[in-house]
CSV table of C-alpha atoms in Angstrom, one decimal:
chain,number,residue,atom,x,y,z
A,285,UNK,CA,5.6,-5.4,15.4
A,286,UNK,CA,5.8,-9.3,16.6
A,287,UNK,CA,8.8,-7.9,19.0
A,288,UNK,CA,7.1,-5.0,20.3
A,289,UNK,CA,4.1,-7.6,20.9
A,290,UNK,CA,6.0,-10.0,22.7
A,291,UNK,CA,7.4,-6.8,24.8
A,292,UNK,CA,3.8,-6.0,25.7
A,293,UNK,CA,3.2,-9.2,27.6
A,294,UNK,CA,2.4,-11.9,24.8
A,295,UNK,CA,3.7,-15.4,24.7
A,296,UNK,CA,4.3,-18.2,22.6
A,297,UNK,CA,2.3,-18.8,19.1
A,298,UNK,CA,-0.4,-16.2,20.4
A,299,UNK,CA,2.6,-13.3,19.1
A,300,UNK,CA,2.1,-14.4,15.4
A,301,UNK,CA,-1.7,-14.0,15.8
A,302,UNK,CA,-1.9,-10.1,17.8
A,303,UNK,CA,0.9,-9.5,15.3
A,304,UNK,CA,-1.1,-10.1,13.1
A,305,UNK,CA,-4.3,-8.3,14.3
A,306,UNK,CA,-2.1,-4.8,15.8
A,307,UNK,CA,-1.0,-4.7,11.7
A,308,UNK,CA,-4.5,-5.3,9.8
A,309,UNK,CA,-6.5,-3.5,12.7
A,310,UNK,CA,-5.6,0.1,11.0
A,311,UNK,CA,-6.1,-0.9,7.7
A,312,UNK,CA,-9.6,-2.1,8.7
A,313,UNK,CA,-11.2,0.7,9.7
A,314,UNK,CA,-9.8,2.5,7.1
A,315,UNK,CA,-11.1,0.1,4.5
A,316,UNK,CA,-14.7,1.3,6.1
A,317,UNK,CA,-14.0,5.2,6.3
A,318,UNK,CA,-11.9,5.7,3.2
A,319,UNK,CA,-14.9,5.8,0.5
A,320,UNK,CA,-16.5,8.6,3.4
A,321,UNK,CA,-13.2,10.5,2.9
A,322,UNK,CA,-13.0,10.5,-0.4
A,323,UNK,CA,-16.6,11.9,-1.0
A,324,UNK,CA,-15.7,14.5,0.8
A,325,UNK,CA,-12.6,15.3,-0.8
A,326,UNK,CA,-14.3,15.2,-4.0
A,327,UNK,CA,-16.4,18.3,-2.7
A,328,UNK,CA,-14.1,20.1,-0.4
A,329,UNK,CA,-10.9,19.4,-1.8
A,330,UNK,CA,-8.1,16.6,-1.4
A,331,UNK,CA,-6.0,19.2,-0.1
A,332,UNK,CA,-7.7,19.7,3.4
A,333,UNK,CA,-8.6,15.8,4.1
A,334,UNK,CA,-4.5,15.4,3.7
A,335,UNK,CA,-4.4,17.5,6.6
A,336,UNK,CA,-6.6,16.0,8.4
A,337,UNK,CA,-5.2,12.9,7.9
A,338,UNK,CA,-1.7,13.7,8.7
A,339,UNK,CA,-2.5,15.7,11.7
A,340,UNK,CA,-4.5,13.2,13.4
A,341,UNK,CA,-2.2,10.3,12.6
A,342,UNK,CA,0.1,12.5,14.4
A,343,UNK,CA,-1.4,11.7,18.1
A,344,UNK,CA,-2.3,8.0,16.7
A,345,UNK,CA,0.8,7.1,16.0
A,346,UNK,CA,2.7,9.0,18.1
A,347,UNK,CA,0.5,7.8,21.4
A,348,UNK,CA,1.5,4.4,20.8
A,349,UNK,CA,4.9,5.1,22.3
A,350,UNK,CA,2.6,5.1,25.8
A,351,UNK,CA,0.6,2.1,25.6
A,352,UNK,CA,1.1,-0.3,28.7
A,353,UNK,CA,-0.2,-3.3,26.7
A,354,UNK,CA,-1.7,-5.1,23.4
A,355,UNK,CA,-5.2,-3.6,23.8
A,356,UNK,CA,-4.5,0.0,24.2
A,357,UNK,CA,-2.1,-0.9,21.1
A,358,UNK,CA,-5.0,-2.3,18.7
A,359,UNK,CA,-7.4,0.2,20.0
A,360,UNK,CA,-5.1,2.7,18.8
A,361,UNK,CA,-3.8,1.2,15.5
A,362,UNK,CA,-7.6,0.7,15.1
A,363,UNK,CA,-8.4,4.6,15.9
A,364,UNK,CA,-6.0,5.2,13.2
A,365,UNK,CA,-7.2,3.5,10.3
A,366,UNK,CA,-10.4,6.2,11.0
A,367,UNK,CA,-8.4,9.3,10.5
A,368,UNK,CA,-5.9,7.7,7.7
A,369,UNK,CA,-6.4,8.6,4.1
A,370,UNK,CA,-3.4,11.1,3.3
A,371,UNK,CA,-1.9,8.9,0.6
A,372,UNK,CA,-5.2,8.6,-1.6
A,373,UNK,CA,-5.7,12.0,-1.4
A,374,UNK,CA,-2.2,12.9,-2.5
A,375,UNK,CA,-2.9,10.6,-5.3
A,376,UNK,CA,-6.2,11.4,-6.7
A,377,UNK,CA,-4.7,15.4,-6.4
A,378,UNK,CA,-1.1,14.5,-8.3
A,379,UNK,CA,-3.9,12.7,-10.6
A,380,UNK,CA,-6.1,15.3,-11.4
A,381,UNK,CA,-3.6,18.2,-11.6
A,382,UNK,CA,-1.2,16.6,-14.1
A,383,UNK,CA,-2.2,15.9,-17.9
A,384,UNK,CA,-3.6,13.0,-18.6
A,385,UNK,CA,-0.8,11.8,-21.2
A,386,UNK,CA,2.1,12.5,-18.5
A,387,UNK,CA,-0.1,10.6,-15.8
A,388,UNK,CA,2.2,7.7,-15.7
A,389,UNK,CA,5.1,9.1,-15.0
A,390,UNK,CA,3.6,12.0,-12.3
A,391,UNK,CA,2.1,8.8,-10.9
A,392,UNK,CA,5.0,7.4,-10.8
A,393,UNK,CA,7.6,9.8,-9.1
A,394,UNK,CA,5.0,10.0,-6.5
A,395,UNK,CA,4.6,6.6,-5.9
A,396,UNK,CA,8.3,6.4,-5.6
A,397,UNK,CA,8.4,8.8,-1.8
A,398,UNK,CA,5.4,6.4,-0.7
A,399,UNK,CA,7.0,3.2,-1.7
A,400,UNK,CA,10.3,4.5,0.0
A,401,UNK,CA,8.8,5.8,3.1
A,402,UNK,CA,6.7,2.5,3.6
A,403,UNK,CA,9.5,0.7,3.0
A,404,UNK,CA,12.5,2.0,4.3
A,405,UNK,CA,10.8,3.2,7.2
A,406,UNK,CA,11.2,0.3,8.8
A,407,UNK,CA,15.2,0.2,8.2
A,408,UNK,CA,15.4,3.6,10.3
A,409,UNK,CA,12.9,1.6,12.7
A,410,UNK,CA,15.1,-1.0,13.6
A,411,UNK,CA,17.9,1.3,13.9
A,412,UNK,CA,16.2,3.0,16.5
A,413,UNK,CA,14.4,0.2,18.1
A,414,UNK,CA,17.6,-1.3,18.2
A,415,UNK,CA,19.5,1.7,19.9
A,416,UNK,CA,17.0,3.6,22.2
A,417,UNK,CA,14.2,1.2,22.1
A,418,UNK,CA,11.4,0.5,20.2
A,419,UNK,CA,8.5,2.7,21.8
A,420,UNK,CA,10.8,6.0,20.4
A,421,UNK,CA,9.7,4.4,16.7
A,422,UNK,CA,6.3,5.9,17.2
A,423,UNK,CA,7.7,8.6,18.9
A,424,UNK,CA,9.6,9.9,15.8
A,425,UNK,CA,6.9,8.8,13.9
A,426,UNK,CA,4.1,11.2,15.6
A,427,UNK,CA,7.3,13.9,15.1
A,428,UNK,CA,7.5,13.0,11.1
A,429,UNK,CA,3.4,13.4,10.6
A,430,UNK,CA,3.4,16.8,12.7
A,431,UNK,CA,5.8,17.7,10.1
A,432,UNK,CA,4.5,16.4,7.3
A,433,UNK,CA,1.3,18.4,8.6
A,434,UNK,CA,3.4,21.3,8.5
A,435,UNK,CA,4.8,21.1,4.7
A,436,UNK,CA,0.7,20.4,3.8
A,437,UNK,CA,-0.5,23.6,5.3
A,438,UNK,CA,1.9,25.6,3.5
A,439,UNK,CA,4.2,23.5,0.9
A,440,UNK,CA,1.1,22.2,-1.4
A,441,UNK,CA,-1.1,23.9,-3.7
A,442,UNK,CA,-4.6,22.7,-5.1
A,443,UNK,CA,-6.5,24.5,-8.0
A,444,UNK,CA,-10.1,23.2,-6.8
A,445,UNK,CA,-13.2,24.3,-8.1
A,446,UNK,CA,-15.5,22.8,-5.5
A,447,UNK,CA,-18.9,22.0,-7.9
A,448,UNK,CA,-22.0,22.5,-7.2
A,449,UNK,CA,-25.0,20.2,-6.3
A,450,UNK,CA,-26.4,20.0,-9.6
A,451,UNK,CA,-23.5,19.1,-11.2
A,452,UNK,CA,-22.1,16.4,-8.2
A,453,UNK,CA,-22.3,12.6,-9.7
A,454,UNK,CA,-23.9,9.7,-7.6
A,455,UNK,CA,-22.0,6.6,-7.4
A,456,UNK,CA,-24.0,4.8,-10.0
A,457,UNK,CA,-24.0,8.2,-11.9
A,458,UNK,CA,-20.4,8.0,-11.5
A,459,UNK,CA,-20.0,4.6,-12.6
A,460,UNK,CA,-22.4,4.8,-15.4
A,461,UNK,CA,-20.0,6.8,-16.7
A,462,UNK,CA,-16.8,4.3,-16.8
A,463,UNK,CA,-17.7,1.9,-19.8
A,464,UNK,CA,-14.5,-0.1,-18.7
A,465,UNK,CA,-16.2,-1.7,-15.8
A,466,UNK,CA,-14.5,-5.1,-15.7
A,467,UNK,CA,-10.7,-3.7,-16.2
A,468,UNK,CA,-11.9,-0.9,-12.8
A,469,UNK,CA,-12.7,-3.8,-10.6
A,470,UNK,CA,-9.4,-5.8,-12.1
A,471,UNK,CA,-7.5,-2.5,-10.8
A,472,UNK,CA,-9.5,-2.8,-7.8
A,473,UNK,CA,-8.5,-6.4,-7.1
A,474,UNK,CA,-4.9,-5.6,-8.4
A,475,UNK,CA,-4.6,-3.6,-5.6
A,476,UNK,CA,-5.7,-5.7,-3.0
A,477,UNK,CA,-3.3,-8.0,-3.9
A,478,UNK,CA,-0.4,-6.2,-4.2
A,479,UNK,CA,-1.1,-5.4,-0.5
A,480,UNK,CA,-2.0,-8.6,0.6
A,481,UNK,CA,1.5,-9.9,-1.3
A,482,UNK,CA,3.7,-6.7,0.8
A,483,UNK,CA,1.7,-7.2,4.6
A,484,UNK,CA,1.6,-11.3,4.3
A,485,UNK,CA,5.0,-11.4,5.8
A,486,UNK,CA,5.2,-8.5,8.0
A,487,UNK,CA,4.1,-10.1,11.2
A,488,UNK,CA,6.4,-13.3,10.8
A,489,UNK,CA,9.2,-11.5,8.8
A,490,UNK,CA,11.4,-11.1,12.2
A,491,UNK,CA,10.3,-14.4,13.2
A,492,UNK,CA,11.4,-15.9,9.5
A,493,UNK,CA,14.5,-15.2,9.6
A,494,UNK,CA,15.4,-16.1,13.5
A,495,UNK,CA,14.4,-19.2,11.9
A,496,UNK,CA,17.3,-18.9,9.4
A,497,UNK,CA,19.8,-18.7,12.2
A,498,UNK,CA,20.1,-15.0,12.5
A,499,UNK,CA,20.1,-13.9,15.8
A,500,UNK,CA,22.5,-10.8,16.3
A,501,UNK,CA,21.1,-7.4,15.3
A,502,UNK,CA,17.6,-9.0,14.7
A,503,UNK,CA,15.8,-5.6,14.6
A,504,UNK,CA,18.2,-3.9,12.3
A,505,UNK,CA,18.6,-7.0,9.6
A,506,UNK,CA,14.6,-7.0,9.2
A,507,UNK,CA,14.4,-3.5,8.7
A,508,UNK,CA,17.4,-3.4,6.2
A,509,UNK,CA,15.7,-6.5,4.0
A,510,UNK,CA,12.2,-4.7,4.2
A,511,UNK,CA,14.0,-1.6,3.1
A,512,UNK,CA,16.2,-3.7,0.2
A,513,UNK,CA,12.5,-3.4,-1.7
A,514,UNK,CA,12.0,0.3,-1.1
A,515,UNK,CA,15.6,1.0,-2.4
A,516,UNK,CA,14.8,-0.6,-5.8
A,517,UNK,CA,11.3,0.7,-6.3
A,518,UNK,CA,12.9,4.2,-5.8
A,519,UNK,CA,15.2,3.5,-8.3
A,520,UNK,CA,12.5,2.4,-10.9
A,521,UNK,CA,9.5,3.8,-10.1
A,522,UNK,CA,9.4,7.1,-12.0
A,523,UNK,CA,11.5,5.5,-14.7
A,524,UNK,CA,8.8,2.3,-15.5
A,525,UNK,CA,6.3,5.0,-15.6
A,526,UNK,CA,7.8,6.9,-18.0
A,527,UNK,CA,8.0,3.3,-19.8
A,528,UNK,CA,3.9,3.1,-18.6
A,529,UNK,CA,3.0,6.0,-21.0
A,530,UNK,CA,5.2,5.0,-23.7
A,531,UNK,CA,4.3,1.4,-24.1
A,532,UNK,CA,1.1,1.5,-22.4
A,533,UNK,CA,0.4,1.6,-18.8
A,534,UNK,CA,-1.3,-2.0,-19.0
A,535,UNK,CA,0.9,-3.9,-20.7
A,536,UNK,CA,3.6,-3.0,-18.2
A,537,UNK,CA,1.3,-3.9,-15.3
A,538,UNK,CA,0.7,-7.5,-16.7
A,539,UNK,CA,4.9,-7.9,-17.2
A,540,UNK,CA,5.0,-6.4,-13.2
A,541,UNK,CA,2.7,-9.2,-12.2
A,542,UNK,CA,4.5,-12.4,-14.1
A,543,UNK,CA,7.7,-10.9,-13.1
A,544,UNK,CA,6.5,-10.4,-9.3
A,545,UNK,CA,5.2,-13.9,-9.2
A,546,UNK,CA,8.6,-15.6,-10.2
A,547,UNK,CA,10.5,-13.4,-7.3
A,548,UNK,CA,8.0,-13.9,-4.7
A,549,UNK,CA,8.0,-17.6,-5.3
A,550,UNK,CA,11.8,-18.1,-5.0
A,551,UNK,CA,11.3,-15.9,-1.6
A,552,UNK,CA,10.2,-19.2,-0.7
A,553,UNK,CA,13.9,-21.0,-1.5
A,554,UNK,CA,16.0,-18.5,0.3
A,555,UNK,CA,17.9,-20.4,2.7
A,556,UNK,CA,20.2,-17.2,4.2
A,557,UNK,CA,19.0,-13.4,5.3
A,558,UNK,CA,21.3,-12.7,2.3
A,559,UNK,CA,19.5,-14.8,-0.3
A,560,UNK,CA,16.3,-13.1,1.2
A,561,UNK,CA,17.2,-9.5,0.8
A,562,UNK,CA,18.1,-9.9,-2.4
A,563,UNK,CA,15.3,-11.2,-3.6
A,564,UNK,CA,13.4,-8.8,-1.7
A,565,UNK,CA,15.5,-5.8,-3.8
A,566,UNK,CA,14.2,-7.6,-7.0
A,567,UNK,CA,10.7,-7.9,-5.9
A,568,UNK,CA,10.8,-3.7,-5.5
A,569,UNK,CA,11.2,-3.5,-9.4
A,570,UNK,CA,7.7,-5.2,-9.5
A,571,UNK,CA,6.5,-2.7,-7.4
A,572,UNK,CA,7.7,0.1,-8.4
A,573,UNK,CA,5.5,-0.5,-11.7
A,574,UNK,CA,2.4,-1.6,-10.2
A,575,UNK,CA,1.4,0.8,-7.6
A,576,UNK,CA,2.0,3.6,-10.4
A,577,UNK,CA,0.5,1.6,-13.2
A,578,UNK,CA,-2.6,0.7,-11.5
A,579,UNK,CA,-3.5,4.3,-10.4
A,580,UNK,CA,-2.3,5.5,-13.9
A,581,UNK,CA,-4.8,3.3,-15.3
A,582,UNK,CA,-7.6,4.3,-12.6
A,583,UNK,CA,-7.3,7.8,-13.5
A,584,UNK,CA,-7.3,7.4,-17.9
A,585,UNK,CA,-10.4,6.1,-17.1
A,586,UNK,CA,-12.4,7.9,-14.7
A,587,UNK,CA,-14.3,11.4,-15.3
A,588,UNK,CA,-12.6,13.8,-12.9
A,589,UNK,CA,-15.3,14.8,-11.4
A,590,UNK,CA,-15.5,11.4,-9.3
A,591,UNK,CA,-12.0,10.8,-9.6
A,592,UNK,CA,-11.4,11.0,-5.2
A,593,UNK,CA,-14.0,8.4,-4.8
A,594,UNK,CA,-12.9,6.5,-7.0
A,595,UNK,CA,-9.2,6.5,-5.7
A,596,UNK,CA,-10.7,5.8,-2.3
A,597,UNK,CA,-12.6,2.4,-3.3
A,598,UNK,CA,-9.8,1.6,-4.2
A,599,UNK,CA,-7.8,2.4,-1.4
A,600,UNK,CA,-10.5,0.7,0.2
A,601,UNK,CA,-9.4,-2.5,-1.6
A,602,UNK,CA,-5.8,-2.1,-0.7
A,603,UNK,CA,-6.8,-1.8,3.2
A,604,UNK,CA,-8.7,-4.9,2.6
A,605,UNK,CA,-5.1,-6.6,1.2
A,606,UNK,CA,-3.9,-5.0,4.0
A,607,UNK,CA,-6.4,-6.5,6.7
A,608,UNK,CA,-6.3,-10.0,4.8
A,609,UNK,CA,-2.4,-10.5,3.7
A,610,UNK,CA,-1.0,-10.1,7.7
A,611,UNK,CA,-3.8,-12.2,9.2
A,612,UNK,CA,-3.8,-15.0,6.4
A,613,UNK,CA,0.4,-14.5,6.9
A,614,UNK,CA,0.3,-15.5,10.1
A,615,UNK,CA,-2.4,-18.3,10.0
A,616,UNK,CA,-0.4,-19.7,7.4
A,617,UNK,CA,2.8,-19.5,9.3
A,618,UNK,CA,2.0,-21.4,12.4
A,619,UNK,CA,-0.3,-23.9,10.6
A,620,UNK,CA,2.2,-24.8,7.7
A,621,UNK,CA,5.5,-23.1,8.0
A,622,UNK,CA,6.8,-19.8,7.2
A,623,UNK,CA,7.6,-20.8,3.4
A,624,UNK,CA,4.1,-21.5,3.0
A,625,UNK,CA,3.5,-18.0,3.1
A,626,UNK,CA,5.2,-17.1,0.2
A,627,UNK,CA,4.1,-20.3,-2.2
A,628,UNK,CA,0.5,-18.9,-1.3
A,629,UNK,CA,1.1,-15.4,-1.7
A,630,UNK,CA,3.0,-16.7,-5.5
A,631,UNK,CA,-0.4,-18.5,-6.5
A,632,UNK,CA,-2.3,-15.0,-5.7
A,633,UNK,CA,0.0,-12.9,-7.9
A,634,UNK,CA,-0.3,-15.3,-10.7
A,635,UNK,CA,-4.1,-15.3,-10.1
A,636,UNK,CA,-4.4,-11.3,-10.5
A,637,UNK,CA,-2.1,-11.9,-13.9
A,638,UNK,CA,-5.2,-14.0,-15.3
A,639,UNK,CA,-7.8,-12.2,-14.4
A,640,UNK,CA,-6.1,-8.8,-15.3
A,641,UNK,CA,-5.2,-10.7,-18.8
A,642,UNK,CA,-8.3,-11.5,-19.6
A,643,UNK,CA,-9.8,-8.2,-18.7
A,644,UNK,CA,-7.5,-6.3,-20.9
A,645,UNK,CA,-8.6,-9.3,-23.7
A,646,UNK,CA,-12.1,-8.3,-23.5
A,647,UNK,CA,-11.3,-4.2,-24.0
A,648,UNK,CA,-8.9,-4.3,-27.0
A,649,UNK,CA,-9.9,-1.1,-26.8
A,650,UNK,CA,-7.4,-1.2,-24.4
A,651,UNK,CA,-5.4,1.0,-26.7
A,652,UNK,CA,-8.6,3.5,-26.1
A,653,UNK,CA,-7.2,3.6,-22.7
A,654,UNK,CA,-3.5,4.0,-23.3
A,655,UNK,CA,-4.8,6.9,-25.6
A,656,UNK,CA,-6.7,9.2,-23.4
């Protein structure tokens, strides 16, 4: 994104900051709209808002290939944080098809095709960008989401029972009905900051390691460290949540945030793209137990009646991490340095890990969660 920025006409430091913005732009909006979607999903169906996602995502990512400079680019990225909301949906349906007890590890292999389409997408990026140019990206991407369109119309099934008015819970209904209150909004936070941690460094990333001394095949060696993470969380994904539902979905989640701390502190140490990538490979076993664990969790202990809204607030948290963890990225990078970034990012992880301990403390009936 920085590159295609400075291709657009912007100079110097002010390419970290519309970085910056042209990343957390979408995921603002969407912050806003996805509770919306998810209401109505909870109504209608998730199946029909994850076309509607995808196939308007398909002309907002796909136009960007055409804009001639950063403010048709933010307005866009901006216009499609409103129509965005196919992975929450997906989600909260995998959620409330599968049986409860296997929840982890359905949770799981899903998480594994997002995690590896967020994060090797950017691999195939910079081998395209770096061949034919870096406005074909969104062309392919707009081709990928028309297809992906495609496969929802006809490749998914939903066993819906839309309910009826009487029968529909308010929000405070809805959460009058989760006794786990403070372990909901520690998921909640969870997720914001395992966004924040992932979109802190993808404005400066590029820029990170030019500063390393890497300057041939820029494009392609940032895609193919983003990517290092997306390999390992595929690898581990289904499997830790398999190891969720055996040893209980929140211990694993507390051992994913110590463990994610550690890495993402010695990101701060790397001294070579090498050194870099491999610690960005490590960090993608973390992942690959959060993102699962934390929705395994949100869906043990919501009724399923409410379970779409409740998978969009916290979607709505992760677009926040998403807004936040580029923009506070970037301040951080050209007011104290680029390793700065990651000792910051570190302190939030380990953060989350307290709050998420002592929230699990208060509920020893923690084991009432691993149960149902």
């Amino acid at each position: 994104m920085s590159l295609f920025v400075e291709e657009l006409g912007v100079k110097g430091h002010m390419v970290d900051l519309y970085a910056g913005i042209a990343v957390s732009s979408s995921a603002m909006t969407a912050a806003f709209l996805s509770p919306v979607w998810g209401s109505l999903a909870d109504k209608y169906g998730r199946k029909p808002m994850m076309i509607r996602a995808a196939l308007a995502m398909t002309f907002t990512m796909g136009g960007m290939a055409f804009v001639p400079n950063i403010f048709w680019l933010i307005a866009l990225r901006l216009l499609n944080g409103v129509f965005s909301g196919y992975v929450p949906n997906s989600t909260a349906l995998i959620a409330s098809q599968a049986p409860k007890k296997y929840s982890g590890y359905a949770l799981g292999t899903l998480s594994t095709g997002v995690v590896a389409g967020t994060l090797m997408g950017p691999l195939l990026g910079g081998v395209i960008a770096q061949t034919l140019g870096m406005r074909d990206v969104f062309l392919l991407v707009g081709f990928f989401l028309a297809l992906v369109t495609l496969l929802t119309i006809f490749g998914v099934r939903e066993d819906f029972q839309p309910m009826s008015k009487e029968k529909q819970l308010g929000t405070k209904e809805l959460l009058a009905k989760i006794p786990q209150k403070s372990i909901l909004f520690g998921l909640f936070l969870t997720s914001m900051v395992i966004q924040m941690v992932a979109q802190s460094i993808a404005p400066i990333l590029t820029l990170y390691i030019r500063s390393m001394g890497q300057s041939e095949n820029l494009m392609f060696i940032s895609g193919l460290i983003v990517s290092a993470m997306g390999i390992s969380s595929i690898l581990a994904s289904s499997h830790l949540g398999k190891l969720g539902d055996k040893m209980g979905n929140h211990r694993l989640l507390l051992m994913a945030l110590l463990y994610s701390f550690v890495i993402y502190f010695l990101c701060a140490w790397a001294r070579t793209p090498i050194e870099l990538g491999i610690l960005r490979f490590l960090f993608g076993l973390g992942t690959g137990a959060l993102l699962p664990g934390v929705s395994s969790l949100l869906n043990k202990i919501t009724p399923k009646e409410g379970i779409s809204r409740i998978f969009s607030y916290n979607q709505t948290f992760f677009y926040i991490g998403g807004v936040v963890g580029p923009l506070m990225g970037s301040t951080i990078a050209v007011s104290l340095g680029y390793h700065w970034v990651f000792y910051t990012t570190a302190a939030m992880v380990l953060l989350d890990f307290f709050v998420m301990f002592i929230c699990f403390r208060k509920y020893l009936g923690v084991k009432e969660i691993s149960a149902r």
